[in-house]
mmCIF file with all atom_site columns, C-alpha atoms in Angstrom:
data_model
loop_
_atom_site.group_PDB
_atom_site.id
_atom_site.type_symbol
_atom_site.label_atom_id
_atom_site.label_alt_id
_atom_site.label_comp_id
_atom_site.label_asym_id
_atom_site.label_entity_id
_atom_site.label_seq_id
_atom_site.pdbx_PDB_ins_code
_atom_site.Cartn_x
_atom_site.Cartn_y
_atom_site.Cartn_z
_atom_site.occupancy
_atom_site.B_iso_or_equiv
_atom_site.pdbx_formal_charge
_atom_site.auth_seq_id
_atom_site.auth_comp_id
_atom_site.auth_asym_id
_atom_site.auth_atom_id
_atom_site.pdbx_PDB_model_num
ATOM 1   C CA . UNK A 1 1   ? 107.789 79.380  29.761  1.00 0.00 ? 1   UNK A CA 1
ATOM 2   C CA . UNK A 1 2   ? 105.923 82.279  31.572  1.00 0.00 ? 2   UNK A CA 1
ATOM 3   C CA . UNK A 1 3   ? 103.158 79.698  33.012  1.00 0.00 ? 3   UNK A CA 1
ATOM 4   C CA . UNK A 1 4   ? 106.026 77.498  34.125  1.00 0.00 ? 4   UNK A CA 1
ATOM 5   C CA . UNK A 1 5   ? 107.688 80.022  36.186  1.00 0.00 ? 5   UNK A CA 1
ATOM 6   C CA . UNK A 1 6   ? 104.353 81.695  37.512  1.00 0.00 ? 6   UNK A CA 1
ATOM 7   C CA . UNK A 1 7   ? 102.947 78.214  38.310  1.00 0.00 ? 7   UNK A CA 1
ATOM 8   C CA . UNK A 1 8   ? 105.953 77.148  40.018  1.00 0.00 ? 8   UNK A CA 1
ATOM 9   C CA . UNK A 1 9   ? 106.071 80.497  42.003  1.00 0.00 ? 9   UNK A CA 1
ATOM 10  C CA . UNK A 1 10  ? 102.545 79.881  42.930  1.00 0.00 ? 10  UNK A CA 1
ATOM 11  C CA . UNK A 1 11  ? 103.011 76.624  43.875  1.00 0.00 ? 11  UNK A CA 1
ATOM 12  C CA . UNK A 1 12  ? 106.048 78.018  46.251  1.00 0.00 ? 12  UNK A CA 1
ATOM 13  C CA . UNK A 1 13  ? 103.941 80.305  47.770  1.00 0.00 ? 13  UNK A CA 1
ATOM 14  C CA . UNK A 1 14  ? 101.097 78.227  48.896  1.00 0.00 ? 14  UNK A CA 1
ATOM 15  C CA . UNK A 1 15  ? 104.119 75.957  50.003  1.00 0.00 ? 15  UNK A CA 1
ATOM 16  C CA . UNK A 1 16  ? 105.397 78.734  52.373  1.00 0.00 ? 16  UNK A CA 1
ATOM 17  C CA . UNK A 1 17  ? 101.788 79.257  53.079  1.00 0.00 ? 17  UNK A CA 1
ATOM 18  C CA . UNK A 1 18  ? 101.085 75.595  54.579  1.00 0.00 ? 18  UNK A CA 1
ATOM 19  C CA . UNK A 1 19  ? 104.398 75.440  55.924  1.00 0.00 ? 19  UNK A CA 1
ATOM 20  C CA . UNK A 1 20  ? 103.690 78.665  57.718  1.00 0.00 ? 20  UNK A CA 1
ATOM 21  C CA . UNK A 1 21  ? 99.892  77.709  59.238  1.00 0.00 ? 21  UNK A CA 1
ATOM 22  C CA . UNK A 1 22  ? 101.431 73.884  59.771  1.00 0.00 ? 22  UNK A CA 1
ATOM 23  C CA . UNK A 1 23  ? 104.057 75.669  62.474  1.00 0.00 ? 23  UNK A CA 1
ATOM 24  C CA . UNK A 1 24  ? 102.656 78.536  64.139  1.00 0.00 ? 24  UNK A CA 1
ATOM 25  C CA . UNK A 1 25  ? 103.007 77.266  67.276  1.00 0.00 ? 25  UNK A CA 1
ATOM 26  C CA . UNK A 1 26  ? 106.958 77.159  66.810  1.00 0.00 ? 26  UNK A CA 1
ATOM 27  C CA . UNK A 1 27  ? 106.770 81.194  65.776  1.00 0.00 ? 27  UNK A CA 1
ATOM 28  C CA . UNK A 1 28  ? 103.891 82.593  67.601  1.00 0.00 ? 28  UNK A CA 1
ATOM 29  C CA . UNK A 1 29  ? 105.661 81.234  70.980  1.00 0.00 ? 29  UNK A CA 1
ATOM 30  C CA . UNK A 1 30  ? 108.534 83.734  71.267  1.00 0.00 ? 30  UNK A CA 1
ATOM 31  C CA . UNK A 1 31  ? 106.203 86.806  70.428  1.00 0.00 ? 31  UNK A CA 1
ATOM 32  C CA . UNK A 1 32  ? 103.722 85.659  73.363  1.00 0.00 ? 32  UNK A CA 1
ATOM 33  C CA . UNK A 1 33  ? 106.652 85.004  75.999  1.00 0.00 ? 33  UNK A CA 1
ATOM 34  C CA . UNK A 1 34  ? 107.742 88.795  74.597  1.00 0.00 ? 34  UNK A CA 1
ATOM 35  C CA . UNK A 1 35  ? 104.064 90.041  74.997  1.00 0.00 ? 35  UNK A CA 1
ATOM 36  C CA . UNK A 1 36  ? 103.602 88.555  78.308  1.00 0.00 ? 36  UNK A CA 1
ATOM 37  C CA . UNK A 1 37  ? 107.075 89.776  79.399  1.00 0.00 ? 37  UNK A CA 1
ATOM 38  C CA . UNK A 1 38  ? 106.111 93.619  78.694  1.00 0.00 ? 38  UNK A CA 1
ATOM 39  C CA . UNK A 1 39  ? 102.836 93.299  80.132  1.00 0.00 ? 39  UNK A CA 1
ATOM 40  C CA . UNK A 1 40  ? 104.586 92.400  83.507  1.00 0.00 ? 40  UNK A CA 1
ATOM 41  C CA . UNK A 1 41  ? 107.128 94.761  83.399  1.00 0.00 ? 41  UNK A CA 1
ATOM 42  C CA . UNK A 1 42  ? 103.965 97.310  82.788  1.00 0.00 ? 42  UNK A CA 1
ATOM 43  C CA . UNK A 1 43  ? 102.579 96.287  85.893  1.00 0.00 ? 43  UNK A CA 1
ATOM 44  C CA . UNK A 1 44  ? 106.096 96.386  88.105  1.00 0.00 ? 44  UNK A CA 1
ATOM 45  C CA . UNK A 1 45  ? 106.503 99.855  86.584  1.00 0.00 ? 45  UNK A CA 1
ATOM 46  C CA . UNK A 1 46  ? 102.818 100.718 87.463  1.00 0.00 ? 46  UNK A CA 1
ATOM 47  C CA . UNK A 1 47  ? 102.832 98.901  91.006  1.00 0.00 ? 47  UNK A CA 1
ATOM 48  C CA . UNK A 1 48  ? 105.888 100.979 91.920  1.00 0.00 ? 48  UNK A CA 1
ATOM 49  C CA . UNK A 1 49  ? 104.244 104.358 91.233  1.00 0.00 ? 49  UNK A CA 1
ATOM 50  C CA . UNK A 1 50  ? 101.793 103.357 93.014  1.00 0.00 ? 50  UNK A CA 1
ATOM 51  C CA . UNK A 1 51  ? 98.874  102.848 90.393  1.00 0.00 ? 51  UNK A CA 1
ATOM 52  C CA . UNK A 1 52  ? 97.539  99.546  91.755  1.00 0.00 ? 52  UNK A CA 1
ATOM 53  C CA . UNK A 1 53  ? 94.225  99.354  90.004  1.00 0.00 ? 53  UNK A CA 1
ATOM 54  C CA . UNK A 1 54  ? 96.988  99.821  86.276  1.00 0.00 ? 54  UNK A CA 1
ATOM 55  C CA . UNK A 1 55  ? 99.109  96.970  87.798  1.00 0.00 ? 55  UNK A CA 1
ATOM 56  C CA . UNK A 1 56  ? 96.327  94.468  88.537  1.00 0.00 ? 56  UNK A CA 1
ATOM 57  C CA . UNK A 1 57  ? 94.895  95.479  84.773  1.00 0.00 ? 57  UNK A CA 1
ATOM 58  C CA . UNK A 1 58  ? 98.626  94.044  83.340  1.00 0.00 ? 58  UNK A CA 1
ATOM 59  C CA . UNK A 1 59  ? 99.064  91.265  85.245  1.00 0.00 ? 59  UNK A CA 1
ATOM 60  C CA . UNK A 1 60  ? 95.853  89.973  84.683  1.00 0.00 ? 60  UNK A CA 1
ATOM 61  C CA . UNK A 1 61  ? 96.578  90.804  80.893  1.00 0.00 ? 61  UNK A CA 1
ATOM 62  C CA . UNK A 1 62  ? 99.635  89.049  80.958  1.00 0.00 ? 62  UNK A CA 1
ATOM 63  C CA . UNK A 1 63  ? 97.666  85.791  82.335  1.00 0.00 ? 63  UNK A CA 1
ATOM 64  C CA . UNK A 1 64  ? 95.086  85.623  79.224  1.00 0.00 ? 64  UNK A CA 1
ATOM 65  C CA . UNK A 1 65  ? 98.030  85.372  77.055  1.00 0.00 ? 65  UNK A CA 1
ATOM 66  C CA . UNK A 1 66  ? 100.732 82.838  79.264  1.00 0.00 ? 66  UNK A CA 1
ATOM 67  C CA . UNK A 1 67  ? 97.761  80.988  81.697  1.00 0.00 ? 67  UNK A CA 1
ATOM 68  C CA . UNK A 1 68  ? 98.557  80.487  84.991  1.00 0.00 ? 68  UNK A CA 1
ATOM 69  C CA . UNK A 1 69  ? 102.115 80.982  85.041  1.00 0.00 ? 69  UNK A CA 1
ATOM 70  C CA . UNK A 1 70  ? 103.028 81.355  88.807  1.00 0.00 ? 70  UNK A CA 1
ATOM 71  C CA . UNK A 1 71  ? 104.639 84.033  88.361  1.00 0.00 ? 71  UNK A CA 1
ATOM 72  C CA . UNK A 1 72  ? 101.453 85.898  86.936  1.00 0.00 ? 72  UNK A CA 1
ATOM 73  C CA . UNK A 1 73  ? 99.727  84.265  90.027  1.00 0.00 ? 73  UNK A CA 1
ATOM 74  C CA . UNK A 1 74  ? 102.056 85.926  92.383  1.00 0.00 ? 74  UNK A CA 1
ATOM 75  C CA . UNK A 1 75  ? 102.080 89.205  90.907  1.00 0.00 ? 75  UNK A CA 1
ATOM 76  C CA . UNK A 1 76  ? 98.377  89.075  90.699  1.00 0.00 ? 76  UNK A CA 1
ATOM 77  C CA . UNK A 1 77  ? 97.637  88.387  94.232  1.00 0.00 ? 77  UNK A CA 1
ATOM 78  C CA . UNK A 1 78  ? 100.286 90.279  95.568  1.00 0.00 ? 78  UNK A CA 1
ATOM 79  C CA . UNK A 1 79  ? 98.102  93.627  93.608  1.00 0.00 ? 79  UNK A CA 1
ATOM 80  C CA . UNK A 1 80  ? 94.739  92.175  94.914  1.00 0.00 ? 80  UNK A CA 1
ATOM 81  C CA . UNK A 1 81  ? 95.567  92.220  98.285  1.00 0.00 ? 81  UNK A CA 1
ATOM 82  C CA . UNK A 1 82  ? 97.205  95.501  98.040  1.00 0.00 ? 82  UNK A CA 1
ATOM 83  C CA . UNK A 1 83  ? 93.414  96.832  96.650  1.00 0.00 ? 83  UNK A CA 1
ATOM 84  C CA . UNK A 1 84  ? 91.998  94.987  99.034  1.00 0.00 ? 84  UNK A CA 1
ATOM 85  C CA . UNK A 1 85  ? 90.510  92.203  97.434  1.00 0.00 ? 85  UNK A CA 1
ATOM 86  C CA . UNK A 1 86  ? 91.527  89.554  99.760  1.00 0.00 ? 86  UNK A CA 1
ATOM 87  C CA . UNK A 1 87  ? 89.928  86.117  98.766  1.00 0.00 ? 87  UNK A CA 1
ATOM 88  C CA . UNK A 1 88  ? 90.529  86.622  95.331  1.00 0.00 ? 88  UNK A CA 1
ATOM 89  C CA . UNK A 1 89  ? 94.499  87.165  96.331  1.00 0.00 ? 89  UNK A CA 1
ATOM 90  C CA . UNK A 1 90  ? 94.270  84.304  98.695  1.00 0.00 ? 90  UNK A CA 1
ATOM 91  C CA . UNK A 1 91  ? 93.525  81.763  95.600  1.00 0.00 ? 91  UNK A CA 1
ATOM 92  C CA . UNK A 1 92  ? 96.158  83.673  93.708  1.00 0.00 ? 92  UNK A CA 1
ATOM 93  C CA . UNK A 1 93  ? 98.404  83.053  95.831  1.00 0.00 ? 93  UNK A CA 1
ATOM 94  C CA . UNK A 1 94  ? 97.425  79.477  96.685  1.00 0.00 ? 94  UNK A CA 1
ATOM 95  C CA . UNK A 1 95  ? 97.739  78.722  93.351  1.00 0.00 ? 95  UNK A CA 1
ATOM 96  C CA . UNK A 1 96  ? 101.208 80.516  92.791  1.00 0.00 ? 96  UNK A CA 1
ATOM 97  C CA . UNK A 1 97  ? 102.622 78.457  95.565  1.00 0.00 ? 97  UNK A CA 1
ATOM 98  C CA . UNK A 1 98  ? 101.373 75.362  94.054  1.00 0.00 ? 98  UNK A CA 1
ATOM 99  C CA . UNK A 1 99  ? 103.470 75.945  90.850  1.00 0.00 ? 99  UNK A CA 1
ATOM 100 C CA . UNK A 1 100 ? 106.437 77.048  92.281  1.00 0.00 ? 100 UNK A CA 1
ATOM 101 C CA . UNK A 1 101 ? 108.935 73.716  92.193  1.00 0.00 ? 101 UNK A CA 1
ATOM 102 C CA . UNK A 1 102 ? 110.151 72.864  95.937  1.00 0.00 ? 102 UNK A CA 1
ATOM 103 C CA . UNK A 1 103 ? 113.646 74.306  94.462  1.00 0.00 ? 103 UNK A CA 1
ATOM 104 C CA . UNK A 1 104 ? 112.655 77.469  94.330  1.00 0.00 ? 104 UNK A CA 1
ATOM 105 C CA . UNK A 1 105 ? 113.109 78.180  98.525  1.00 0.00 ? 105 UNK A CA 1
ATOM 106 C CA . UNK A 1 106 ? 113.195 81.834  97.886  1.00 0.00 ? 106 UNK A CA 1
ATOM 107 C CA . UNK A 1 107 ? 109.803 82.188  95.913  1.00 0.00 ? 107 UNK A CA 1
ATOM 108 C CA . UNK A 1 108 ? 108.258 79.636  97.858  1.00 0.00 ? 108 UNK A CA 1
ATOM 109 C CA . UNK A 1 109 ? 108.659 81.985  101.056 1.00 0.00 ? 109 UNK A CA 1
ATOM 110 C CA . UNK A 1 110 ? 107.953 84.911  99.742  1.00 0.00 ? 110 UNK A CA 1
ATOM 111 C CA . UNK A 1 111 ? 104.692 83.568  98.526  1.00 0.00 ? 111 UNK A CA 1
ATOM 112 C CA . UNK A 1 112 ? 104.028 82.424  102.532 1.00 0.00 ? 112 UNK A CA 1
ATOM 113 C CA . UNK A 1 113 ? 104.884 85.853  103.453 1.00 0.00 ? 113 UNK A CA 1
ATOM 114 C CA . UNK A 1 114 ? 102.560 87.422  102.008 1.00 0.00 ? 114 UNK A CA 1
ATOM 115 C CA . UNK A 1 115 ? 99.877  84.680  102.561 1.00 0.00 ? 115 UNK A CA 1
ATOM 116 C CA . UNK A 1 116 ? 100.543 85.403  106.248 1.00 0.00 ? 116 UNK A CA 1
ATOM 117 C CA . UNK A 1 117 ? 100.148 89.258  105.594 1.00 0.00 ? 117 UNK A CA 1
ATOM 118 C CA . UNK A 1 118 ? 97.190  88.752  103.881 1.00 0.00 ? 118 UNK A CA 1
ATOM 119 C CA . UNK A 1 119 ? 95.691  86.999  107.003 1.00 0.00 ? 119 UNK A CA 1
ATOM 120 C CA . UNK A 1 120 ? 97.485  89.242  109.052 1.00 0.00 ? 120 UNK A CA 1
ATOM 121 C CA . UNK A 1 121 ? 95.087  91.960  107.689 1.00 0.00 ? 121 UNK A CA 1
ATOM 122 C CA . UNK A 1 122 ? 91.920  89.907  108.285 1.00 0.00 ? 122 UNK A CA 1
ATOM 123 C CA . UNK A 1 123 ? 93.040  89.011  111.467 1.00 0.00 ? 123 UNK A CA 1
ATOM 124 C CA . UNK A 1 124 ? 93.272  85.483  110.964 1.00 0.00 ? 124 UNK A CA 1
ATOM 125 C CA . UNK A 1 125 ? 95.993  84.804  113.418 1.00 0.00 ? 125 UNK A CA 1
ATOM 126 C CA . UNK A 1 126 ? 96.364  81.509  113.526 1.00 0.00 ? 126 UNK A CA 1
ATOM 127 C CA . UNK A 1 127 ? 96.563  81.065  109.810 1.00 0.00 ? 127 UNK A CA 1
ATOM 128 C CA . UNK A 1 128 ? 99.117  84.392  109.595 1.00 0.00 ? 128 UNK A CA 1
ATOM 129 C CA . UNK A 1 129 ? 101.592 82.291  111.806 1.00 0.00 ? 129 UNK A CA 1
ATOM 130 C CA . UNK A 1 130 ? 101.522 79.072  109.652 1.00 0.00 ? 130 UNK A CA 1
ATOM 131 C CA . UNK A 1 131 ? 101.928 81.338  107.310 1.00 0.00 ? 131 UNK A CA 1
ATOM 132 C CA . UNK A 1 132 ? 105.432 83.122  108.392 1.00 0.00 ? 132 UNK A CA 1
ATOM 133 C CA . UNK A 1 133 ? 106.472 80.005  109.978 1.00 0.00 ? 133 UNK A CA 1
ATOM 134 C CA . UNK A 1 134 ? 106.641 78.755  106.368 1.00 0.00 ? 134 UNK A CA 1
ATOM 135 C CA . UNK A 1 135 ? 108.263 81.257  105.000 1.00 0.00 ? 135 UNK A CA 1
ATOM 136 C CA . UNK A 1 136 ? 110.706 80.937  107.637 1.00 0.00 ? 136 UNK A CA 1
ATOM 137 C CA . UNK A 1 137 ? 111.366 77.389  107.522 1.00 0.00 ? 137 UNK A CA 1
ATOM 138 C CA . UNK A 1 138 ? 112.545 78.546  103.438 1.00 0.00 ? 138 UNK A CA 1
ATOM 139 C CA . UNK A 1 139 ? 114.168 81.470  104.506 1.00 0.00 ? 139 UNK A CA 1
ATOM 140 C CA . UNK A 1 140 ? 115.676 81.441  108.486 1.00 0.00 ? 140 UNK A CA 1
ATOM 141 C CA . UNK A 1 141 ? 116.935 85.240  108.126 1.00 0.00 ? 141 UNK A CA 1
ATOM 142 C CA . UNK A 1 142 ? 114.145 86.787  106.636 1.00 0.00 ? 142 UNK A CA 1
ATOM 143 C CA . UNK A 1 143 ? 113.570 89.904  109.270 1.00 0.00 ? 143 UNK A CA 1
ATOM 144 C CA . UNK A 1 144 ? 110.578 90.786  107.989 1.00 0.00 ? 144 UNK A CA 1
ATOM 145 C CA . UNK A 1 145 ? 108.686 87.361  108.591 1.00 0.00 ? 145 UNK A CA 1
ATOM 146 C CA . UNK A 1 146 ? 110.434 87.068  111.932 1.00 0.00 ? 146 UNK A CA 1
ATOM 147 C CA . UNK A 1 147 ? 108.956 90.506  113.407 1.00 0.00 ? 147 UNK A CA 1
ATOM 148 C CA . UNK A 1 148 ? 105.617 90.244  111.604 1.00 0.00 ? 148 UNK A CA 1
ATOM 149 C CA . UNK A 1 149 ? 105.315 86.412  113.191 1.00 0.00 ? 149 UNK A CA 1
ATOM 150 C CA . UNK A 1 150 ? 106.363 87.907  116.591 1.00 0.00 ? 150 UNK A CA 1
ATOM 151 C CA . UNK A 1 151 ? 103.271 90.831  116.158 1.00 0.00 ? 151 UNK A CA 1
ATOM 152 C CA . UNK A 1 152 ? 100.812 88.017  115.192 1.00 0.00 ? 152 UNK A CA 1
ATOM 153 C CA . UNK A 1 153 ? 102.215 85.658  118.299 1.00 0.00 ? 153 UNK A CA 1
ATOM 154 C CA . UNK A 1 154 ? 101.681 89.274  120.426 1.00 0.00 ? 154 UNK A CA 1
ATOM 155 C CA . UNK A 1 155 ? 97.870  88.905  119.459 1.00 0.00 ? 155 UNK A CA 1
ATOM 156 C CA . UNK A 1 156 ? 97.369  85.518  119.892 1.00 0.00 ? 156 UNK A CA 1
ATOM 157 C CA . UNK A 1 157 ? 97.772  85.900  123.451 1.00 0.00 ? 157 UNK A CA 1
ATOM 158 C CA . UNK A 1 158 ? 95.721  88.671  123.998 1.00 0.00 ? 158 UNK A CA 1
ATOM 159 C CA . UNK A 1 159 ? 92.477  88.431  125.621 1.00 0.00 ? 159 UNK A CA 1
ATOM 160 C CA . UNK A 1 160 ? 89.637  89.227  123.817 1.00 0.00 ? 160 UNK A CA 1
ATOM 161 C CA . UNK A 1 161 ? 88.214  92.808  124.321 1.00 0.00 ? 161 UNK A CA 1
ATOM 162 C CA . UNK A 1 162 ? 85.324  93.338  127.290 1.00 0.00 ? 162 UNK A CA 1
ATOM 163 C CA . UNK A 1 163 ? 83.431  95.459  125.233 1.00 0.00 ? 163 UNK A CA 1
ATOM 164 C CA . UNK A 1 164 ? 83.344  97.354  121.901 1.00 0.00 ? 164 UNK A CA 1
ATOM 165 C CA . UNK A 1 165 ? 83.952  100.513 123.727 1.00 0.00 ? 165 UNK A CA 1
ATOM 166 C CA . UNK A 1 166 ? 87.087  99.003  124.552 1.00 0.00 ? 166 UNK A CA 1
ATOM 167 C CA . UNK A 1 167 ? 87.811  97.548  121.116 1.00 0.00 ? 167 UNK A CA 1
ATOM 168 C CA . UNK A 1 168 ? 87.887  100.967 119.824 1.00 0.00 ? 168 UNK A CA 1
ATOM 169 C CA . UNK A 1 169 ? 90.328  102.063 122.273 1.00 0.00 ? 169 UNK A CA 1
ATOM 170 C CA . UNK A 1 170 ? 92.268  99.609  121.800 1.00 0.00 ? 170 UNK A CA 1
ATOM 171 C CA . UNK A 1 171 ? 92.598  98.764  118.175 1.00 0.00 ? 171 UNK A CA 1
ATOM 172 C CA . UNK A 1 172 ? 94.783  95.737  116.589 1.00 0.00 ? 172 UNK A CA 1
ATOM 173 C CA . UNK A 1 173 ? 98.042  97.406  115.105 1.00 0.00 ? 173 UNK A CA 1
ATOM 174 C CA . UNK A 1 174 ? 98.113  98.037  111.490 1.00 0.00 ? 174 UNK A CA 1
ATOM 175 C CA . UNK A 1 175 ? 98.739  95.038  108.860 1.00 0.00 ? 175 UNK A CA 1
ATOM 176 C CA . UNK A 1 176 ? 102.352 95.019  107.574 1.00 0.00 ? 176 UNK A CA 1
ATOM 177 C CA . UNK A 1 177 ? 102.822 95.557  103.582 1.00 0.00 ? 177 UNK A CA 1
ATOM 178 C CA . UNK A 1 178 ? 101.677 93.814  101.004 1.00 0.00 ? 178 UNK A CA 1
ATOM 179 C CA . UNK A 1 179 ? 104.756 93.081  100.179 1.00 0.00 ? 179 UNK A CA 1
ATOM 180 C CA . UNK A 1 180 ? 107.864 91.524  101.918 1.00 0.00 ? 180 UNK A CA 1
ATOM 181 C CA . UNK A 1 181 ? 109.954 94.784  101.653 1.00 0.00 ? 181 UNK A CA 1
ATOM 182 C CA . UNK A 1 182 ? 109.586 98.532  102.189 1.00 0.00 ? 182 UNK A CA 1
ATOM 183 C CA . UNK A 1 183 ? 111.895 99.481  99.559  1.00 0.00 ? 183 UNK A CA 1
ATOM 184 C CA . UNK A 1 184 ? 111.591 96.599  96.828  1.00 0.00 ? 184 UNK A CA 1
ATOM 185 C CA . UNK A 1 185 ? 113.591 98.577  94.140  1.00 0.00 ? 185 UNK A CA 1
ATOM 186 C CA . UNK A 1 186 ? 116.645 98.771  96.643  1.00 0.00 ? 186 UNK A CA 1
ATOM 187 C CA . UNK A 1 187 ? 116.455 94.991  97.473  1.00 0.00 ? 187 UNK A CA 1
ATOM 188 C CA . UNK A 1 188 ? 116.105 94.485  93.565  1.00 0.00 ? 188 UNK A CA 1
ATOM 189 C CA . UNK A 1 189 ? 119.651 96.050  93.002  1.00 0.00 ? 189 UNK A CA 1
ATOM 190 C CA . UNK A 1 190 ? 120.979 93.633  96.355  1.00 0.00 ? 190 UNK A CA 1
ATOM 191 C CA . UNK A 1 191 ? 119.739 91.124  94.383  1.00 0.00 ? 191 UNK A CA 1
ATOM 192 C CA . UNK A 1 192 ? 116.797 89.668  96.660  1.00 0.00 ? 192 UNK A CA 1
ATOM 193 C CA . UNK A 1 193 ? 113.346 88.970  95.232  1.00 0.00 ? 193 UNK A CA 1
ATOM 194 C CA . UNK A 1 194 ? 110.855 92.040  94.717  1.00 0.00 ? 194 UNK A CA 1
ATOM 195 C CA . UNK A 1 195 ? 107.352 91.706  94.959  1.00 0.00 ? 195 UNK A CA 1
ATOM 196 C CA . UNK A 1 196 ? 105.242 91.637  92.812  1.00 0.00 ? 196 UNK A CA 1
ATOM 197 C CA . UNK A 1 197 ? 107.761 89.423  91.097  1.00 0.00 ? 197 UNK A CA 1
ATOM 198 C CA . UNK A 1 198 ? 109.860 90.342  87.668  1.00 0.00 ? 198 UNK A CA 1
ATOM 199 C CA . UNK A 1 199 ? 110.606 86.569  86.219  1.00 0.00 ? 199 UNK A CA 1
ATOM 200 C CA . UNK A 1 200 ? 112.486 88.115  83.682  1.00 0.00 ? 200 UNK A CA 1
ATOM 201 C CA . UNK A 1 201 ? 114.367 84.415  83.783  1.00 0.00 ? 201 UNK A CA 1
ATOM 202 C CA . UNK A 1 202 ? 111.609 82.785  83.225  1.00 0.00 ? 202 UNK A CA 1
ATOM 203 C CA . UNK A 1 203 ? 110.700 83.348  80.116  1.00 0.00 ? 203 UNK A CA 1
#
């Protein structure tokens, strides 16, 4: 009677076992959205205090685990470019715009945005303007694309500099932020996208 009941509690385990390896897929999936989830909000947290190097580190983290979730791609390329590590935040970026569904106006310009501040800072002004004009067409009333589309329409129509001498006297005005608002964690409580981006809906 004792073998019976050990061999049937044996043969229960290795059932729970199989049944367990068979469908980790179904279980393992909700602890990676929930590890992938932190690992953003550890580089929002870290981006805001200004630890940029921290926030790349997470985001990039948080991509090994979920793949190329555009999301991940955003927030990625929104910290390279603010370390300066522009071509590697221009694919980012590319590639977060590319899995962003046309729905998704809102994301889809703030993605151009800062695609046309990235060029912005290289001085690609032509590209910059494509860039905001995008984001425009997505979002009419976004302030912040108009006036940094009206600076990058200002250089386009200046005449190139004479001289060095004069190139240093006369020096292109500073890039706008990396981002598409000065004071993301007010606009986050009005509700409007922050940058990089939470996706806590997402998930």
């Amino acid at each position: 009677m004792v073998v019976r009941i050990a061999a049937i509690i044996t043969l229960g385990i290795l059932g729970i076992l199989l049944v367990g390896f068979e469908g980790q897929a179904a279980w393992w999936q909700p602890l990676r959205q929930l590890k992938t989830w932190h690992l953003n909000q550890k580089g929002q947290h870290a981006y805001r205090a200004n630890e940029l190097e921290k926030a790349l580190k997470s985001f990039q983290e948080a991509k090994k685990i979920a793949g190329n979730h555009p999301i991940l791609e955003f927030n990625e390329g929104t910290a390279l470019m603010a370390v300066g590590h522009f071509k590697d935040a221009e694919r980012a970026l590319r590639s977060a715009l590319k899995g962003i569904p046309q729905s998704q106006k809102r994301e889809q310009a703030a993605t151009y945005y800062n695609l046309g501040n990235l060029y912005f800072a290289q001085k690609r002004w032509d590209e910059a303007a494509k860039a905001y004009i995008a984001a425009l067409k997505r979002t009419p009333n976004d302030w912040d694309a108009k006036f940094n589309l009206e600076l990058v329409l200002r250089q386009q129509q200046k005449k190139p500099p004479q001289s060095n001498q004069q190139q240093r006297k006369q020096p292109p005005p500073p890039p706008p932020p990396p981002v598409n608002e000065r004071k993301p964690l007010v606009k986050q409580l009005q509700g409007r996208l922050t940058a990089p981006w939470h996706g806590e809906r997402d998930w």
